[in-house]
Amino acid sequence: MIEAVIFDLDGVLTRSDRYHTAAWRKTCAQWGIPFGDGTGDLVRGVSRLESARIVAAQGGVELTADQLAAFAEEKNRNYVSLLTGMTREDVIPGVVELLAWLRTQNIPAAVASSSKNAPLILEKTGLKGYFTVIVDGSQITRSKPDPQVFQKAADALGVGYANCVVVEDAVSGVQAALALGCQVAAVGRAAQSEGVTYPLKKPDDLIRQLSVPVSPDQERKLH
Ligand code: B16
Ligand code: MG
């Protein structure tokens, strides 16, 4: 039984994952820190400050706590300036179809994001109204792979963890959802991760995967 679907934001609902990567790339250029092609994937789902630590380490640079905080702040300034131009066009194709289908099934949807900028993005892309519950990075103390963000969302919805499907694009997010005992759907590289119940090429593939197949016998009874 599925009682709710909990969505990650960046890279699942919207293309803002690309803006995170672009902002890290720009900040690294400003700080003279090398930024490799795989680094953007490593910080999917990871909090801002922890991401700063990972990005610096990947670039072979050790920063003090104060420098790390300044590095993270500068990245956020660069990121927020990219968000100002966001519109409905930044919603990933298939997302609106999936959210509309969940409504027809009376299955509530939630957002569970590590990002403190999640409310701004949901507002700018016009997605906010689809969600019963929104948990963002300002409401958590531990970031993915800790399951806190998903636990908060499921608790606010009042649903059992095992009856939630979490949709993720990050390995850290898949691990967090599995740790809570949720079912997991994943897009992109994360779809290859161990324990993923529903690997998706695009978000609305989940409609088919969650639809209970009708047996020929049931079909006959319906007609
Ligand atoms: P912010 P998600 C995550 O969002 C991003 O994937 C990750 O790259 C970012 O560092 C984190 O949010 C914090 O974002 O700096 O905006 O607070 O994928 O969990 O929706
Ligand atoms: Mg994500």
mmCIF file of C-alpha atoms and ligand atoms in Angstrom:
data_model
loop_
_atom_site.group_PDB
_atom_site.id
_atom_site.type_symbol
_atom_site.label_atom_id
_atom_site.label_comp_id
_atom_site.label_asym_id
_atom_site.label_seq_id
_atom_site.Cartn_x
_atom_site.Cartn_y
_atom_site.Cartn_z
ATOM 1 C CA MET A 1 0.000 0.000 0.000
ATOM 2 C CA ILE A 2 1.247 3.500 -0.850
ATOM 3 C CA GLU A 3 0.125 6.234 1.569
ATOM 4 C CA ALA A 4 2.317 9.110 0.344
ATOM 5 C CA VAL A 5 5.077 10.108 -2.069
ATOM 6 C CA ILE A 6 7.946 12.211 -0.692
ATOM 7 C CA PHE A 7 9.972 14.128 -3.262
ATOM 8 C CA ASP A 8 13.494 15.414 -3.095
ATOM 9 C CA LEU A 9 13.677 18.831 -4.804
ATOM 10 C CA ASP A 10 16.961 19.600 -6.592
ATOM 11 C CA GLY A 11 17.386 17.164 -9.485
ATOM 12 C CA VAL A 12 14.001 15.466 -8.966
ATOM 13 C CA LEU A 13 11.363 18.202 -9.252
ATOM 14 C CA THR A 14 13.480 20.974 -10.759
ATOM 15 C CA ARG A 15 16.681 21.447 -12.712
ATOM 16 C CA SER A 16 18.235 23.379 -9.823
ATOM 17 C CA ASP A 17 20.855 20.605 -9.431
ATOM 18 C CA ARG A 18 22.521 22.127 -12.515
ATOM 19 C CA TYR A 19 22.542 25.540 -10.841
ATOM 20 C CA HIS A 20 24.174 24.061 -7.718
ATOM 21 C CA THR A 21 26.944 22.626 -9.895
ATOM 22 C CA ALA A 22 27.320 25.870 -11.879
ATOM 23 C CA ALA A 23 27.527 27.881 -8.627
ATOM 24 C CA TRP A 24 30.189 25.571 -7.163
ATOM 25 C CA ARG A 25 32.145 25.763 -10.418
ATOM 26 C CA LYS A 26 32.047 29.575 -10.387
ATOM 27 C CA THR A 27 32.952 29.797 -6.676
ATOM 28 C CA CYS A 28 35.865 27.397 -7.141
ATOM 29 C CA ALA A 29 37.119 29.537 -10.025
ATOM 30 C CA GLN A 30 36.897 32.622 -7.759
ATOM 31 C CA TRP A 31 38.801 30.820 -4.997
ATOM 32 C CA GLY A 32 41.359 29.141 -7.287
ATOM 33 C CA ILE A 33 40.159 25.661 -6.299
ATOM 34 C CA PRO A 34 40.066 22.957 -9.015
ATOM 35 C CA PHE A 35 36.538 21.633 -9.671
ATOM 36 C CA GLY A 36 36.375 18.233 -11.376
ATOM 37 C CA ASP A 37 33.477 16.919 -13.485
ATOM 38 C CA GLY A 38 32.343 14.304 -10.934
ATOM 39 C CA THR A 39 32.286 16.664 -7.927
ATOM 40 C CA GLY A 40 28.746 17.978 -8.564
ATOM 41 C CA ASP A 41 27.366 14.438 -8.214
ATOM 42 C CA LEU A 42 29.209 13.900 -4.922
ATOM 43 C CA VAL A 43 27.350 16.751 -3.214
ATOM 44 C CA ARG A 44 23.819 15.912 -4.384
ATOM 45 C CA GLY A 45 21.574 15.940 -1.309
ATOM 46 C CA VAL A 46 24.448 17.027 0.974
ATOM 47 C CA SER A 47 24.041 20.188 3.141
ATOM 48 C CA ARG A 48 25.678 23.467 2.082
ATOM 49 C CA LEU A 49 28.522 23.434 4.612
ATOM 50 C CA GLU A 50 29.276 19.723 4.251
ATOM 51 C CA SER A 51 29.237 20.226 0.459
ATOM 52 C CA ALA A 52 31.803 23.049 0.845
ATOM 53 C CA ARG A 53 34.069 20.691 2.784
ATOM 54 C CA ILE A 54 33.738 17.974 0.115
ATOM 55 C CA VAL A 55 34.289 20.401 -2.800
ATOM 56 C CA ALA A 56 37.417 21.870 -1.175
ATOM 57 C CA ALA A 57 38.792 18.402 -0.346
ATOM 58 C CA GLN A 58 38.131 17.197 -3.914
ATOM 59 C CA GLY A 59 40.091 20.216 -5.145
ATOM 60 C CA GLY A 60 42.958 19.250 -2.846
ATOM 61 C CA VAL A 61 42.539 22.318 -0.631
ATOM 62 C CA GLU A 62 42.254 22.406 3.144
ATOM 63 C CA LEU A 63 40.244 25.350 4.519
ATOM 64 C CA THR A 64 39.834 26.544 8.117
ATOM 65 C CA ALA A 65 36.333 26.546 9.636
ATOM 66 C CA ASP A 66 35.998 30.296 8.932
ATOM 67 C CA GLN A 67 37.212 29.912 5.353
ATOM 68 C CA LEU A 68 34.791 27.015 4.794
ATOM 69 C CA ALA A 69 31.878 29.122 6.029
ATOM 70 C CA ALA A 70 32.914 31.983 3.706
ATOM 71 C CA PHE A 71 33.337 29.561 0.778
ATOM 72 C CA ALA A 72 29.826 28.140 1.401
ATOM 73 C CA GLU A 73 28.334 31.642 1.707
ATOM 74 C CA GLU A 74 29.917 32.771 -1.539
ATOM 75 C CA LYS A 75 28.612 29.672 -3.311
ATOM 76 C CA ASN A 76 25.132 30.431 -1.982
ATOM 77 C CA ARG A 77 25.303 34.009 -3.286
ATOM 78 C CA ASN A 78 26.259 32.668 -6.709
ATOM 79 C CA TYR A 79 23.507 30.029 -6.492
ATOM 80 C CA VAL A 80 20.760 32.447 -5.433
ATOM 81 C CA SER A 81 21.644 34.786 -8.282
ATOM 82 C CA LEU A 82 21.028 31.880 -10.697
ATOM 83 C CA LEU A 83 17.680 31.117 -9.001
ATOM 84 C CA THR A 84 16.302 34.601 -9.670
ATOM 85 C CA GLY A 85 15.733 33.651 -13.316
ATOM 86 C CA MET A 86 13.902 30.384 -12.511
ATOM 87 C CA THR A 87 10.459 29.773 -14.019
ATOM 88 C CA ARG A 88 8.069 26.875 -14.748
ATOM 89 C CA GLU A 89 10.493 25.945 -17.540
ATOM 90 C CA ASP A 90 12.864 24.664 -14.836
ATOM 91 C CA VAL A 91 10.400 21.976 -13.734
ATOM 92 C CA ILE A 92 11.646 18.579 -14.934
ATOM 93 C CA PRO A 93 9.389 17.115 -17.671
ATOM 94 C CA GLY A 94 6.926 14.540 -16.293
ATOM 95 C CA VAL A 95 6.817 16.071 -12.782
ATOM 96 C CA VAL A 96 3.530 17.934 -13.206
ATOM 97 C CA GLU A 97 1.924 14.848 -14.793
ATOM 98 C CA LEU A 98 3.002 12.714 -11.815
ATOM 99 C CA LEU A 99 1.824 15.280 -9.235
ATOM 100 C CA ALA A 100 -1.536 15.649 -10.992
ATOM 101 C CA TRP A 101 -1.947 11.847 -11.099
ATOM 102 C CA LEU A 102 -1.190 11.546 -7.360
ATOM 103 C CA ARG A 103 -3.973 14.076 -6.745
ATOM 104 C CA THR A 104 -6.447 11.965 -8.696
ATOM 105 C CA GLN A 105 -5.429 8.973 -6.531
ATOM 106 C CA ASN A 106 -5.749 10.988 -3.285
ATOM 107 C CA ILE A 107 -2.126 10.172 -2.483
ATOM 108 C CA PRO A 108 -0.548 13.162 -0.688
ATOM 109 C CA ALA A 109 2.788 14.526 -1.885
ATOM 110 C CA ALA A 110 5.555 16.077 0.241
ATOM 111 C CA VAL A 111 8.883 17.779 -0.424
ATOM 112 C CA ALA A 112 11.900 16.739 1.672
ATOM 113 C CA SER A 113 14.943 18.743 0.613
ATOM 114 C CA SER A 114 18.317 19.503 2.196
ATOM 115 C CA SER A 115 18.144 22.961 0.636
ATOM 116 C CA LYS A 116 17.394 26.134 2.580
ATOM 117 C CA ASN A 117 16.426 27.657 -0.769
ATOM 118 C CA ALA A 118 13.635 25.110 -1.365
ATOM 119 C CA PRO A 119 10.735 27.513 -0.526
ATOM 120 C CA LEU A 120 12.057 30.085 -3.022
ATOM 121 C CA ILE A 121 12.361 27.466 -5.789
ATOM 122 C CA LEU A 122 8.886 26.010 -5.149
ATOM 123 C CA GLU A 123 7.458 29.526 -5.301
ATOM 124 C CA LYS A 124 9.273 30.542 -8.493
ATOM 125 C CA THR A 125 8.394 27.343 -10.374
ATOM 126 C CA GLY A 126 4.727 27.359 -9.293
ATOM 127 C CA LEU A 127 4.953 23.870 -7.737
ATOM 128 C CA LYS A 128 4.211 24.801 -4.118
ATOM 129 C CA GLY A 129 0.454 24.146 -4.255
ATOM 130 C CA TYR A 130 0.902 20.455 -5.054
ATOM 131 C CA PHE A 131 2.400 19.624 -1.650
ATOM 132 C CA THR A 132 0.687 18.865 1.652
ATOM 133 C CA VAL A 133 3.983 19.059 3.551
ATOM 134 C CA ILE A 134 7.288 20.843 2.792
ATOM 135 C CA VAL A 135 10.409 20.136 4.852
ATOM 136 C CA ASP A 136 13.513 22.097 3.826
ATOM 137 C CA GLY A 137 17.112 22.479 4.920
ATOM 138 C CA SER A 138 16.255 25.100 7.551
ATOM 139 C CA GLN A 139 14.147 22.555 9.474
ATOM 140 C CA ILE A 140 16.775 19.836 9.860
ATOM 141 C CA THR A 141 19.958 19.427 11.881
ATOM 142 C CA ARG A 142 21.349 16.388 10.073
ATOM 143 C CA SER A 143 21.578 16.162 6.288
ATOM 144 C CA LYS A 144 21.186 13.109 4.013
ATOM 145 C CA PRO A 145 22.296 10.265 4.282
ATOM 146 C CA ASP A 146 20.715 10.798 7.712
ATOM 147 C CA PRO A 147 16.966 10.093 7.309
ATOM 148 C CA GLN A 148 15.814 13.077 9.448
ATOM 149 C CA VAL A 149 14.312 15.084 6.553
ATOM 150 C CA PHE A 150 12.204 12.130 5.338
ATOM 151 C CA GLN A 151 11.170 11.188 8.868
ATOM 152 C CA LYS A 152 9.929 14.751 9.476
ATOM 153 C CA ALA A 153 7.940 14.703 6.239
ATOM 154 C CA ALA A 154 6.352 11.288 6.917
ATOM 155 C CA ASP A 155 5.540 12.248 10.519
ATOM 156 C CA ALA A 156 3.936 15.521 9.396
ATOM 157 C CA LEU A 157 1.837 13.561 6.886
ATOM 158 C CA GLY A 158 0.960 10.991 9.574
ATOM 159 C CA VAL A 159 1.872 8.016 7.369
ATOM 160 C CA GLY A 160 3.905 4.862 7.993
ATOM 161 C CA TYR A 161 7.488 4.957 6.701
ATOM 162 C CA ALA A 162 7.162 1.622 4.868
ATOM 163 C CA ASN A 163 4.145 2.982 2.985
ATOM 164 C CA CYS A 164 6.011 6.015 1.638
ATOM 165 C CA VAL A 165 7.768 6.156 -1.706
ATOM 166 C CA VAL A 166 10.727 8.554 -1.647
ATOM 167 C CA VAL A 167 11.847 9.933 -5.034
ATOM 168 C CA GLU A 168 15.560 10.820 -5.162
ATOM 169 C CA ASP A 169 18.398 11.731 -7.527
ATOM 170 C CA ALA A 170 21.179 11.374 -4.926
ATOM 171 C CA VAL A 171 22.933 8.315 -3.568
ATOM 172 C CA SER A 172 22.919 10.042 -0.132
ATOM 173 C CA GLY A 173 19.136 10.447 -0.430
ATOM 174 C CA VAL A 174 18.569 6.819 -1.459
ATOM 175 C CA GLN A 175 20.585 5.709 1.580
ATOM 176 C CA ALA A 176 18.589 8.033 3.859
ATOM 177 C CA ALA A 177 15.235 6.756 2.604
ATOM 178 C CA LEU A 178 16.311 3.122 2.925
ATOM 179 C CA ALA A 179 17.557 3.746 6.475
ATOM 180 C CA LEU A 180 14.035 4.883 7.381
ATOM 181 C CA GLY A 181 12.475 1.805 5.764
ATOM 182 C CA CYS A 182 10.811 3.695 2.889
ATOM 183 C CA GLN A 183 10.367 2.428 -0.640
ATOM 184 C CA VAL A 184 12.659 4.275 -3.044
ATOM 185 C CA ALA A 185 12.229 5.549 -6.593
ATOM 186 C CA ALA A 186 15.277 7.132 -8.206
ATOM 187 C CA VAL A 187 16.238 9.071 -11.320
ATOM 188 C CA GLY A 188 19.620 9.555 -12.996
ATOM 189 C CA ARG A 189 22.724 7.749 -11.724
ATOM 190 C CA ALA A 190 21.073 7.058 -8.353
ATOM 191 C CA ALA A 191 18.597 4.730 -10.118
ATOM 192 C CA GLN A 192 21.466 2.220 -10.258
ATOM 193 C CA SER A 193 21.868 2.252 -6.446
ATOM 194 C CA GLU A 194 21.266 -0.864 -4.391
ATOM 195 C CA GLY A 195 17.827 -1.080 -2.776
ATOM 196 C CA VAL A 196 15.986 1.122 -5.325
ATOM 197 C CA THR A 197 12.477 -0.306 -5.814
ATOM 198 C CA TYR A 198 11.441 1.874 -8.749
ATOM 199 C CA PRO A 199 14.225 2.921 -11.159
ATOM 200 C CA LEU A 200 12.859 5.782 -13.299
ATOM 201 C CA LYS A 201 13.968 7.191 -16.651
ATOM 202 C CA LYS A 202 11.603 10.134 -16.097
ATOM 203 C CA PRO A 203 9.438 11.077 -13.094
ATOM 204 C CA ASP A 204 6.088 10.062 -14.610
ATOM 205 C CA ASP A 205 7.350 6.482 -15.131
ATOM 206 C CA LEU A 206 6.292 6.122 -11.493
ATOM 207 C CA ILE A 207 2.617 6.360 -12.520
ATOM 208 C CA ARG A 208 2.856 3.066 -14.397
ATOM 209 C CA GLN A 209 4.952 1.449 -11.681
ATOM 210 C CA LEU A 210 2.514 2.372 -8.912
ATOM 211 C CA SER A 211 -0.624 1.503 -10.875
ATOM 212 C CA VAL A 212 -1.900 -1.872 -9.697
ATOM 213 C CA PRO A 213 -2.138 -4.088 -12.753
ATOM 214 C CA VAL A 214 -5.661 -5.304 -13.532
ATOM 215 C CA SER A 215 -5.807 -9.074 -14.161
ATOM 216 C CA PRO A 216 -7.757 -10.372 -17.181
ATOM 217 C CA ASP A 217 -10.301 -11.795 -14.717
ATOM 218 C CA GLN A 218 -10.827 -8.390 -13.023
ATOM 219 C CA GLU A 219 -10.990 -6.771 -16.457
ATOM 220 C CA ARG A 220 -13.852 -9.136 -17.462
ATOM 221 C CA LYS A 221 -15.767 -8.316 -14.243
ATOM 222 C CA LEU A 222 -15.429 -4.595 -14.955
ATOM 223 C CA HIS A 223 -17.223 -4.995 -18.306
HETATM 224 P P1 B16 B 1 21.296 24.988 -0.090
HETATM 225 P P2 B16 B 1 18.042 18.391 -2.350
HETATM 226 C C1 B16 B 1 20.304 19.714 -1.801
HETATM 227 O O1 B16 B 1 18.974 19.709 -2.201
HETATM 228 C C2 B16 B 1 21.242 19.735 -3.004
HETATM 229 O O2 B16 B 1 21.128 18.501 -3.726
HETATM 230 C C3 B16 B 1 22.664 19.893 -2.541
HETATM 231 O O3 B16 B 1 23.519 19.967 -3.668
HETATM 232 C C4 B16 B 1 22.781 21.183 -1.712
HETATM 233 O O4 B16 B 1 24.088 21.336 -1.215
HETATM 234 C C5 B16 B 1 21.788 21.111 -0.541
HETATM 235 O O5 B16 B 1 20.467 20.913 -1.042
HETATM 236 C C6 B16 B 1 21.787 22.383 0.288
HETATM 237 O O6 B16 B 1 21.277 23.428 -0.518
HETATM 238 O O7 B16 B 1 22.707 25.429 -0.142
HETATM 239 O O8 B16 B 1 20.414 25.629 -1.132
HETATM 240 O O9 B16 B 1 20.688 25.085 1.298
HETATM 241 O O10 B16 B 1 18.630 17.611 -3.473
HETATM 242 O O11 B16 B 1 18.064 17.684 -1.006
HETATM 243 O O12 B16 B 1 16.684 18.963 -2.693
HETATM 244 MG MG MG B 2 18.421 16.107 -5.071
#
